[in-house]
Amino acid sequence: MSIESILSEVFGYQAFRGPQRDIIEHVTAGGDALVLMPTGGGKSLCYQIPAIARQRAGLGITVVISPLIALMHDQVGALHEAGVSAAFLNSTLSSEEAYQTEQRLLRGEITLLYAAPERVTTQRFLQQLDALFERGQLSLFAIDEAHCVSQWGHDFRPEYRALTVLHERYAGVPRMALTATADALTRADIVERLQLEAAAQFVSSFDRPNIRYTIVEKKDASTQLLRFIEHEHPGEAGVVYCQSRKRVEEIAAMLAQTGIHALPYHAGLDTRVRQANQDEFLRGEGVVMVATIAFGMGIDKPDVRFVAHLDMPKNIEGYYQETGRAGRDGMAADAWMCYGLQDVVNQRRMIDESPAEEEFKQVMRGKLDALLGLAEATDCRRVRLLRYFDEASQPCGNCDNCLQPPEVWDATDAARKLLSTVYRLHQTSGVSFGAGHTMDIVRGKLTEKVAQRGHESVSTFGLGADYSEHQLRAVMRQLIAIGALQVFTSEGFSTLHLTASSRSVLRGEVPVRLRESSTQRAVKRSRARPATAPVAANLGQDAQVRFINLKSWRASVAKAHNLPAYVIFHDATLAAIAERAPQSLADLQHISGLGTRKLEAYGAAVLAVITGAAHAPSGQAA
Ligand code: ADP
Ligand code: ZN
């Protein structure tokens, strides 16, 4: 059976995406591979189709190694729905269940077996693999989330290091490693640690064109968030990232109070609560998960419509990984971040106060600066993001700066006044001060601290009385972003310091051009969407009715199977069915997401729902 027919018959998809075909051909033919694809790019099919093809060719089972125990049940459930024989082995199974699965494995009844790395490397499991290997029934190893092998990645798991045993013990069995982490350092580490020197590397474009990037200036973060959700994504599923557990709790409670179905998720919650909240997010409709970065790896919910960052992440890798969880279904989605001077100061402080080596801190500061540059940018965000991953591109037309080019004002004068105040303060008192005090002096505010220290006599006192504190804050952020000002923290106090590049700004050689504060501009974005899911927004009235009926039918099936609704059918598939209004099984063919097995299992039920909908009150029977 060709890989094309597996794609259409098993998964119901019409065409491969991006480099999928090349990867699948290579691995099906027995080659090793390293696959780098952005989140939502379609990595799963890259090992699932070779697994099915090789099983059908009599080559046996594929072992999928994944650290995501909490998600294996749903991953396997999704394969069952498509008619593929799959199973998982992990610590959530009773020993009886695990035994049954092992027996099925040895009888060759399983095409894909999911297991955690710590399970794979046990003697017991390796002996079972030995038996399969001797019979030529060990077909492929797929190592998912392969960046976990690297301590440079953001999810280092030492168990991954032991996976070299697969290569040594089962020579000739093809291996593929997959990850969404693009960083060159991590990539090199994966190759070395997993001994994939001879593997073909497949690196996709990291662009996610359906995601719209927006970065706004922080004023009152929770109100801004609330407005964003209410205006742009009412009733839709999303993730809100916050820095601390406490803040997660506060924001979740605040959203819940306004009637939004919001739940908290962080590592401090009881495991059962965490799992229950995750299930609710995956299975429910329109749930907003408020979380620390502990949440998200492997979450393959396709219809997450937005990812919001209420605090600034540490670096662009983290930001991109997290925002990538939006819009896996390819439909429009938002990545929205709100950030301010305090974020910059906090992130700097965390680096400065960490016990790491100075060299490591320097790398971290560089990464933070790159993110600051992105946040302060007045040109296309996507061009900058992709450039960070060494990918050249053109302005995208789908980020805040492209859609509404920011107005820019010349802040050179304000910048010079700020910098010379920092300079003079240090000169007169021999110590450095923080942002607030510096701004007070520039604006000529005679605070208690100013008076106590006699700083009203600093020669720049009051020279910037025309600027608002808000403007000066923006200038300060920009100066930090371009490296003309540095923040250092010690013992909880943050102080400002000049850098080598301050001088050229002070001399007026480097113009400082700043985006006009977005909060001062009229909010022109009127993208008020209908309350229905965006995939259904273009459907006619009758089709809307059918879509809603199909969704409620899907909810009952999902519940009965104990699986998330999207595992049964994606919204896009239901929308396509609703639009076509099929009258026979033949009409259902070639709808994306409807493979042979699902057609057999659900075709009749879907037709019954449609027929019912066709007699709905609107009276226009199709
Ligand atoms: P990743 O693991 O790379 O983050 P997934 O494998 O979860 O991404 O795929 C993302 C989504 O894209 C899934 O919902 C999947 O069903 C869908 N998808 C993958 N490949 C195709 C394809 N060729 N055609 C249509 N949809 C696809
Ligand atoms: Zn753009």
XYZ file of C-alpha atoms and ligand atoms in Angstrom:
650
model
C 0.000 0.000 0.000
C 1.442 3.360 -1.024
C 2.037 6.145 1.454
C -0.470 8.275 -0.481
C -3.200 5.737 0.023
C -2.403 5.472 3.731
C -2.674 9.257 3.968
C -6.062 9.322 2.309
C -7.578 6.044 3.464
C -6.409 5.979 7.057
C -6.207 9.685 7.866
C -8.566 11.062 5.263
C -6.150 13.766 4.112
C -5.748 14.742 0.479
C -2.172 15.984 0.389
C 1.073 15.897 2.324
C 2.103 19.062 4.070
C 5.492 20.667 3.521
C 8.281 18.089 3.689
C 6.088 15.238 4.989
C 6.309 13.226 1.781
C 10.117 13.290 1.635
C 10.435 12.356 5.272
C 7.890 9.560 5.067
C 9.454 8.096 1.913
C 12.901 8.168 3.459
C 11.876 6.504 6.713
C 9.562 3.976 5.098
C 12.529 2.874 2.992
C 14.501 2.280 6.205
C 16.535 5.481 6.544
C 17.366 7.266 9.792
C 16.063 10.807 10.097
C 16.178 13.930 12.199
C 12.993 15.945 11.717
C 12.714 19.576 12.770
C 9.289 21.027 12.288
C 7.469 23.790 14.110
C 4.769 22.892 16.580
C 1.643 22.029 14.628
C 3.651 21.307 11.493
C 2.475 17.705 11.316
C 5.218 15.586 12.858
C 3.007 12.715 13.992
C 2.183 11.558 10.481
C 5.908 11.478 9.740
C 6.284 8.391 11.897
C 2.733 7.067 11.880
C 2.586 6.542 8.126
C 5.978 4.770 7.930
C 4.897 2.637 10.893
C 1.738 1.555 9.081
C 3.494 1.040 5.747
C 6.273 -1.029 7.272
C 3.883 -3.089 9.381
C 1.891 -3.892 6.239
C 5.125 -4.893 4.542
C 5.647 -7.462 7.307
C 8.392 -5.561 9.148
C 6.698 -5.447 12.534
C 6.112 -2.826 15.171
C 7.169 0.772 15.672
C 8.110 1.974 19.136
C 7.300 5.630 19.763
C 9.287 7.099 22.624
C 7.638 10.084 24.253
C 7.962 11.756 27.661
C 4.295 12.724 27.650
C 2.658 10.021 29.705
C -0.422 12.124 30.391
C -1.187 12.338 26.682
C -0.518 8.779 25.526
C -4.058 7.646 26.160
C -5.448 10.256 23.770
C -2.725 9.697 21.155
C -3.478 5.993 21.084
C -7.219 6.703 21.109
C -6.819 8.901 18.029
C -5.075 6.045 16.194
C -7.812 3.603 17.184
C -10.388 5.968 15.788
C -8.507 5.880 12.504
C -8.454 2.079 12.620
C -4.776 1.699 13.483
C -3.724 -0.822 16.091
C -1.846 1.070 18.801
C -1.141 0.795 22.503
C 0.878 2.409 25.241
C 2.944 1.192 28.138
C 3.377 3.549 31.055
C 2.957 3.868 34.769
C -0.762 4.653 34.536
C -1.511 1.033 33.574
C -2.192 -1.667 36.127
C 0.232 -4.584 35.972
C -2.518 -6.730 34.462
C -3.137 -4.160 31.701
C 0.575 -3.829 31.057
C 0.876 -7.613 30.831
C -1.951 -7.819 28.307
C -0.307 -5.143 26.178
C 3.030 -6.967 26.287
C 1.338 -10.141 25.123
C -0.290 -8.336 22.208
C 3.060 -6.820 21.398
C 4.762 -10.210 21.283
C 1.961 -11.638 19.160
C 2.600 -8.869 16.628
C -0.843 -7.340 17.028
C 0.336 -3.780 17.526
C 1.485 -1.343 14.866
C 2.530 1.555 17.102
C 3.554 1.222 20.715
C 4.002 4.397 22.780
C 6.310 4.224 25.766
C 8.175 6.580 28.054
C 11.999 6.514 27.834
C 12.406 5.146 31.358
C 10.210 2.184 30.400
C 11.962 1.524 27.113
C 15.341 1.121 28.780
C 14.266 -1.407 31.424
C 15.689 -4.931 31.122
C 12.214 -6.404 30.962
C 11.207 -4.252 28.012
C 14.506 -4.692 26.201
C 14.124 -8.466 26.426
C 10.758 -8.211 24.755
C 12.283 -6.062 22.033
C 15.052 -8.679 21.687
C 12.439 -11.311 20.939
C 10.818 -9.125 18.302
C 14.171 -8.179 16.840
C 15.207 -11.822 16.442
C 12.057 -12.470 14.467
C 12.628 -9.394 12.306
C 9.565 -7.758 13.834
C 11.105 -4.561 15.140
C 10.408 -2.030 12.458
C 11.218 1.504 13.631
C 12.051 3.695 16.617
C 10.497 7.152 16.655
C 11.981 9.385 19.326
C 9.549 12.244 19.855
C 10.431 15.506 21.661
C 14.038 14.629 20.924
C 15.323 17.926 22.338
C 14.802 16.351 25.777
C 18.152 14.645 25.247
C 19.964 17.972 25.308
C 20.775 19.994 28.348
C 20.720 23.055 26.083
C 17.084 22.415 25.302
C 14.448 23.636 27.676
C 13.258 20.204 28.764
C 16.287 18.131 29.575
C 15.405 14.577 30.650
C 18.383 12.449 31.590
C 16.508 9.226 30.694
C 16.789 10.237 27.057
C 20.540 9.781 27.237
C 20.121 6.048 27.798
C 18.351 5.663 24.466
C 21.662 5.034 22.705
C 21.065 1.434 23.743
C 18.536 1.170 20.901
C 21.179 1.875 18.331
C 23.721 -0.440 19.892
C 21.402 -3.337 20.576
C 19.216 -3.226 17.465
C 21.610 -2.409 14.679
C 19.863 -1.819 11.400
C 16.512 -0.851 12.877
C 15.811 2.657 11.550
C 15.492 5.481 14.024
C 13.973 8.889 13.677
C 14.154 11.791 16.095
C 11.574 14.576 15.995
C 11.472 17.981 17.637
C 10.145 21.493 17.298
C 13.257 23.076 18.780
C 15.259 24.744 16.053
C 18.286 26.005 17.902
C 21.526 24.928 16.212
C 23.152 24.051 19.523
C 20.321 21.736 20.532
C 20.247 20.178 17.101
C 23.936 19.318 17.197
C 23.483 17.869 20.653
C 20.617 15.611 19.517
C 22.722 14.263 16.670
C 25.636 13.547 18.962
C 23.719 12.164 21.936
C 21.482 9.912 19.884
C 24.252 8.960 17.471
C 22.350 10.181 14.449
C 25.401 11.362 12.522
C 24.369 9.369 9.474
C 20.713 10.381 9.615
C 19.155 12.577 6.964
C 18.131 15.944 8.387
C 14.821 17.468 7.419
C 14.448 21.073 8.506
C 11.127 22.747 7.719
C 10.294 26.388 7.534
C 9.411 27.590 10.986
C 6.767 29.959 9.764
C 3.247 29.542 11.082
C 1.404 31.875 8.713
C -2.008 31.500 10.349
C -0.753 32.875 13.664
C -1.043 36.634 14.075
C 1.612 38.106 16.370
C 0.719 41.100 18.506
C 2.778 42.650 21.281
C 1.232 45.412 23.339
C 2.543 47.649 26.030
C 1.555 46.641 29.535
C -0.634 49.046 31.443
C -3.111 47.076 33.475
C -2.361 43.552 32.360
C -5.433 41.767 33.633
C -7.850 44.303 32.166
C -5.978 44.231 28.895
C -6.179 40.457 28.830
C -9.858 40.454 29.650
C -10.575 42.927 26.887
C -8.515 40.904 24.431
C -10.428 37.709 25.206
C -13.824 39.397 25.225
C -13.276 41.269 21.974
C -11.334 38.780 19.971
C -12.004 35.318 21.313
C -15.245 35.063 23.216
C -16.082 31.457 23.993
C -12.916 30.133 22.386
C -10.158 27.922 23.730
C -6.865 29.557 24.616
C -3.808 29.443 26.838
C -2.644 32.320 29.048
C 0.954 32.069 30.222
C 2.007 33.766 33.451
C 5.337 33.766 35.199
C 4.460 32.611 38.680
C 2.078 30.146 40.290
C 0.521 32.888 42.349
C -0.220 34.956 39.309
C -1.694 31.929 37.536
C -4.141 31.497 40.403
C -5.056 35.177 40.481
C -5.629 35.510 36.767
C -7.617 32.262 36.531
C -9.843 33.460 39.360
C -10.240 36.890 37.790
C -11.268 35.415 34.432
C -13.605 32.915 36.043
C -15.302 35.720 37.923
C -16.229 37.410 34.675
C -17.815 34.212 33.421
C -14.939 32.882 31.314
C -14.385 29.144 31.695
C -10.812 29.502 32.944
C -8.731 26.926 34.850
C -5.300 27.126 36.493
C -2.358 24.833 35.761
C 1.048 24.865 37.445
C 3.483 22.440 38.994
C 2.361 23.325 42.525
C -1.118 21.900 42.020
C -2.009 18.416 43.099
C -1.385 15.930 40.262
C -5.036 14.956 40.137
C -6.210 18.546 39.881
C -3.673 19.207 37.192
C -4.721 16.171 35.192
C -8.410 17.036 35.628
C -7.837 20.603 34.431
C -5.844 19.381 31.467
C -8.601 16.905 30.557
C -11.190 19.631 30.843
C -9.134 21.854 28.546
C -8.709 19.060 26.001
C -12.223 17.685 26.200
C -14.321 20.740 26.945
C -15.220 23.521 24.535
C -13.790 26.985 24.840
C -11.760 26.433 28.011
C -9.052 28.994 28.794
C -6.038 27.475 30.538
C -4.079 29.896 32.688
C -0.690 28.303 33.217
C 2.983 28.520 33.910
C 5.307 27.082 31.285
C 4.827 23.714 33.005
C 1.824 23.381 30.701
C 1.809 22.659 27.038
C 4.400 20.227 25.774
C 2.681 17.689 23.561
C -0.715 19.334 23.837
C -2.054 18.630 20.374
C -5.449 20.267 20.693
C -5.947 21.670 17.214
C -8.411 24.477 17.916
C -6.543 26.598 20.452
C -7.461 30.031 19.097
C -5.055 32.142 21.109
C -1.954 32.014 23.264
C -1.512 35.050 25.495
C 1.617 35.963 27.431
C 0.872 38.108 30.418
C 4.531 38.212 31.389
C 7.479 38.181 29.104
C 9.119 34.791 28.557
C 12.871 34.292 28.876
C 13.764 34.078 25.234
C 12.484 33.742 21.695
C 12.715 29.936 21.687
C 10.334 29.721 24.621
C 8.037 32.360 23.186
C 7.879 30.618 19.826
C 7.319 27.187 21.302
C 4.490 28.478 23.474
C 2.794 30.602 20.827
C 3.079 27.663 18.426
C 0.390 25.868 20.407
C -2.188 28.157 18.822
C -3.898 27.285 15.553
C -2.621 23.790 14.856
C -5.666 23.267 12.671
C -4.303 25.912 10.308
C -7.179 28.315 10.998
C -6.597 31.898 12.135
C -5.155 32.201 15.644
C -3.589 34.899 17.804
C -0.323 35.121 19.701
C -0.736 38.080 22.007
C 1.809 39.372 24.479
C 1.665 42.220 26.908
C 4.939 43.479 28.302
C 6.447 46.385 30.170
C 9.573 47.733 31.763
C 9.022 45.656 34.875
C 9.216 42.461 32.821
C 12.588 43.485 31.523
C 13.820 44.279 35.012
C 12.457 40.998 36.413
C 13.992 38.848 33.721
C 17.314 40.582 34.113
C 17.158 40.091 37.835
C 16.484 36.375 37.507
C 19.544 35.987 35.328
C 21.758 38.170 37.518
C 20.751 36.432 40.703
C 20.922 32.869 39.394
C 23.822 30.773 40.663
C 24.970 29.947 37.115
C 28.407 30.605 35.651
C 29.006 34.097 34.273
C 29.464 32.662 30.779
C 26.055 31.017 30.903
C 24.479 34.219 32.192
C 25.976 36.094 29.279
C 24.281 33.707 26.836
C 20.983 34.145 28.677
C 21.278 37.945 28.574
C 21.909 37.811 24.865
C 18.795 35.699 24.382
C 16.717 38.057 26.494
C 17.960 41.025 24.495
C 16.853 39.365 21.272
C 13.359 39.008 22.693
C 13.387 42.644 23.801
C 14.363 43.636 20.305
C 11.326 41.740 19.035
C 9.029 43.381 21.549
C 10.228 46.888 20.708
C 10.322 46.332 16.963
C 8.464 48.726 14.704
C 8.813 46.457 11.668
C 7.409 42.999 10.869
C 7.459 40.696 13.905
C 7.486 37.555 11.799
C 10.510 38.644 9.792
C 12.348 39.103 13.083
C 11.169 35.820 14.553
C 12.156 33.827 11.514
C 15.465 35.640 11.209
C 16.212 34.484 14.728
C 15.903 30.935 13.408
C 18.132 31.832 10.423
C 15.262 32.022 8.010
C 14.888 34.975 5.624
C 11.395 36.250 4.841
C 9.330 39.218 3.653
C 6.941 41.352 5.757
C 4.036 39.097 6.523
C 0.910 41.228 6.484
C -0.341 39.298 9.501
C 1.265 40.853 12.561
C 0.362 44.011 14.465
C 3.156 46.052 12.915
C 2.298 44.990 9.356
C -1.427 45.472 9.805
C -1.151 48.798 11.515
C 2.321 50.238 11.148
C 3.078 51.922 14.452
C 3.490 55.654 14.517
C 7.003 56.523 15.424
C 8.209 59.523 17.367
C 11.722 60.837 17.691
C 12.781 60.061 21.220
C 16.425 61.010 20.805
C 16.130 64.048 23.073
C 14.354 62.115 25.831
C 16.910 59.316 25.557
C 19.821 61.732 25.929
C 18.275 63.339 28.980
C 17.740 59.957 30.594
C 21.233 58.740 29.852
C 22.909 61.893 31.039
C 20.909 61.723 34.253
C 22.172 58.189 34.834
C 25.679 59.455 34.158
C 25.424 62.489 36.434
C 23.799 60.592 39.258
C 26.635 58.134 39.254
C 29.160 60.948 39.087
C 27.724 62.952 41.976
C 26.990 60.109 44.350
C 29.263 57.317 43.221
C 26.387 54.845 43.286
C 23.715 53.892 40.767
C 19.962 54.315 41.004
C 16.891 52.638 39.618
C 14.430 53.571 36.901
C 11.855 55.311 39.083
C 14.270 57.718 40.756
C 15.989 58.505 37.475
C 12.712 59.357 35.795
C 11.650 61.544 38.724
C 14.783 63.616 38.281
C 14.338 63.977 34.537
C 10.730 65.043 35.050
C 11.653 67.378 37.916
C 9.583 65.663 40.589
C 10.673 66.715 44.044
C 10.068 63.436 45.838
C 11.193 62.701 49.358
C 14.091 60.654 48.045
C 15.136 63.410 45.641
C 15.076 65.949 48.445
C 16.922 63.708 50.900
C 19.736 63.131 48.474
C 19.815 66.698 47.223
C 19.292 65.424 43.683
C 17.323 68.492 42.648
C 20.722 70.024 42.049
C 21.633 67.448 39.402
C 21.988 69.496 36.223
C 19.374 67.513 34.296
C 16.720 67.959 36.982
C 13.419 68.887 35.337
C 14.869 69.057 31.812
C 12.352 66.474 30.662
C 9.303 67.903 32.412
C 7.365 67.720 29.134
C 7.586 63.956 28.948
C 5.096 61.737 30.664
C 6.345 58.972 32.890
C 4.783 56.615 30.405
C 6.909 57.996 27.588
C 10.085 57.839 29.612
C 9.392 54.254 30.516
C 9.083 53.397 26.851
C 12.340 55.207 26.134
C 14.048 53.278 28.891
C 12.814 49.943 27.556
C 14.013 50.873 24.121
C 17.421 51.871 25.439
C 17.704 48.539 27.185
C 16.547 46.749 24.042
C 19.244 48.407 21.911
C 21.860 47.842 24.595
C 22.473 51.514 25.424
C 21.409 50.976 28.999
C 21.805 48.036 31.332
C 19.903 46.944 34.390
C 21.733 45.163 37.169
C 20.197 43.795 40.271
C 21.648 42.858 43.553
C 20.004 42.322 46.885
C 16.642 43.004 45.324
C 17.515 46.471 43.974
C 17.716 47.137 40.265
C 20.030 49.873 39.102
C 20.733 51.476 35.761
C 24.164 51.561 34.168
C 25.619 53.032 31.019
C 27.182 50.756 28.424
C 29.726 51.101 25.656
C 26.986 52.087 23.249
C 25.480 54.772 25.501
C 27.973 57.325 24.277
C 26.770 57.466 20.688
C 23.193 57.969 21.860
C 24.328 60.657 24.296
C 26.104 62.451 21.506
C 23.007 62.301 19.360
C 24.747 60.102 16.768
C 22.208 57.322 17.053
C 18.639 58.456 16.612
C 16.179 56.753 18.935
C 12.870 56.194 17.247
C 10.092 54.801 19.312
C 6.715 53.347 18.611
C 3.942 55.621 19.745
C 2.386 53.883 22.683
C -0.282 51.558 21.334
C -2.532 52.352 24.258
C -2.570 56.007 23.241
C -3.778 55.202 19.785
C -7.382 54.524 19.029
C -7.974 50.813 18.982
C -8.817 50.321 15.349
C -8.868 46.578 15.430
C -12.440 45.679 14.883
C -12.268 42.034 14.223
C -15.395 41.259 16.161
C -16.060 37.691 15.272
C -19.295 35.820 15.567
C -19.458 33.763 18.720
C -19.260 30.531 16.757
C -15.932 28.925 16.025
C -14.107 30.705 13.209
C -14.143 27.633 10.976
C -17.908 27.906 10.879
C -17.985 31.660 10.384
C -18.335 31.345 6.612
C -21.120 28.815 6.668
C -24.600 29.775 5.522
C -27.483 29.695 7.943
C -28.624 26.138 7.209
C -25.086 24.869 7.305
C -24.605 26.571 10.669
C -27.507 24.583 12.025
C -26.029 21.370 10.665
C -22.645 22.278 12.109
C -24.088 22.839 15.565
C -25.985 19.550 15.409
C -22.873 17.721 14.269
C -20.930 19.200 17.145
C -23.396 18.030 19.724
C -23.423 14.565 18.160
C -19.614 14.573 18.251
C -19.634 15.562 21.913
C -21.712 12.509 22.795
C -19.439 10.160 20.836
C -16.328 11.682 22.404
C -17.793 11.278 25.842
C -18.723 7.649 25.217
C -15.178 6.928 23.971
C -13.540 8.972 26.725
C -11.611 11.025 24.189
C -11.386 14.711 23.294
C -13.883 15.765 20.635
C -11.178 16.679 18.110
C -9.950 13.115 18.109
C -13.310 12.061 16.640
C -13.445 14.882 14.061
C -11.811 18.279 13.782
C -14.076 21.300 13.559
C -12.872 21.796 10.002
C -14.108 18.325 9.061
C -17.512 18.968 10.640
C -17.720 22.324 8.881
C -16.955 20.666 5.547
C -19.656 18.070 6.152
C -22.136 20.747 7.204
C -21.423 22.676 4.048
C -21.776 19.726 1.723
C -25.006 18.483 3.340
C -24.372 14.905 2.175
C -27.347 12.729 1.377
C -25.481 9.448 0.952
C -22.271 7.783 2.071
C -20.840 8.508 -1.372
C -21.303 12.238 -0.730
C -19.112 11.922 2.344
C -16.072 10.716 0.441
C -12.992 12.901 0.118
C -13.882 15.183 2.975
C -10.615 16.066 4.700
C -10.219 14.200 7.973
C -12.621 11.407 7.078
C -10.719 8.205 6.463
C -12.112 4.794 5.605
C -12.462 3.671 9.182
C -14.282 6.787 10.331
C -16.568 6.598 7.326
C -17.514 3.045 8.291
C -17.876 3.836 11.952
C -19.664 7.177 11.749
C -20.930 7.658 8.195
C -24.482 6.518 8.912
C -24.726 8.505 12.139
C -23.456 11.642 10.411
C -26.039 11.248 7.645
C -28.764 10.878 10.248
C -27.665 14.084 11.941
C -27.656 15.901 8.597
C -31.094 14.643 7.647
C -32.390 15.846 10.972
C -30.744 19.211 10.468
C -32.197 19.468 6.980
C -35.661 19.493 8.531
C -34.676 22.119 11.051
C -37.021 25.081 11.689
C -35.439 27.241 8.968
C -37.658 25.180 6.643
C -35.272 25.121 3.705
C -34.797 21.408 3.469
C -31.748 20.702 1.353
P 3.170 18.477 15.530
O 3.316 17.160 16.243
O 4.206 18.709 14.495
O 3.043 19.625 16.460
P 0.734 17.294 14.637
O 1.323 16.040 14.128
O -0.041 17.260 15.890
O 1.809 18.434 14.721
O -0.190 17.893 13.469
C -0.864 19.093 13.617
C -2.244 19.003 12.986
O -2.147 18.961 11.575
C -2.979 17.752 13.404
O -4.278 18.115 13.747
C -2.933 16.871 12.160
O -4.046 16.032 12.086
C -2.898 17.877 11.039
N -2.193 17.388 9.860
C -0.956 16.863 9.813
N -0.620 16.551 8.554
C -1.665 16.883 7.764
C -1.934 16.809 6.352
N -1.038 16.319 5.491
N -3.139 17.262 5.921
C -4.038 17.758 6.782
N -3.858 17.857 8.110
C -2.682 17.425 8.613
Zn 4.399 41.156 9.814
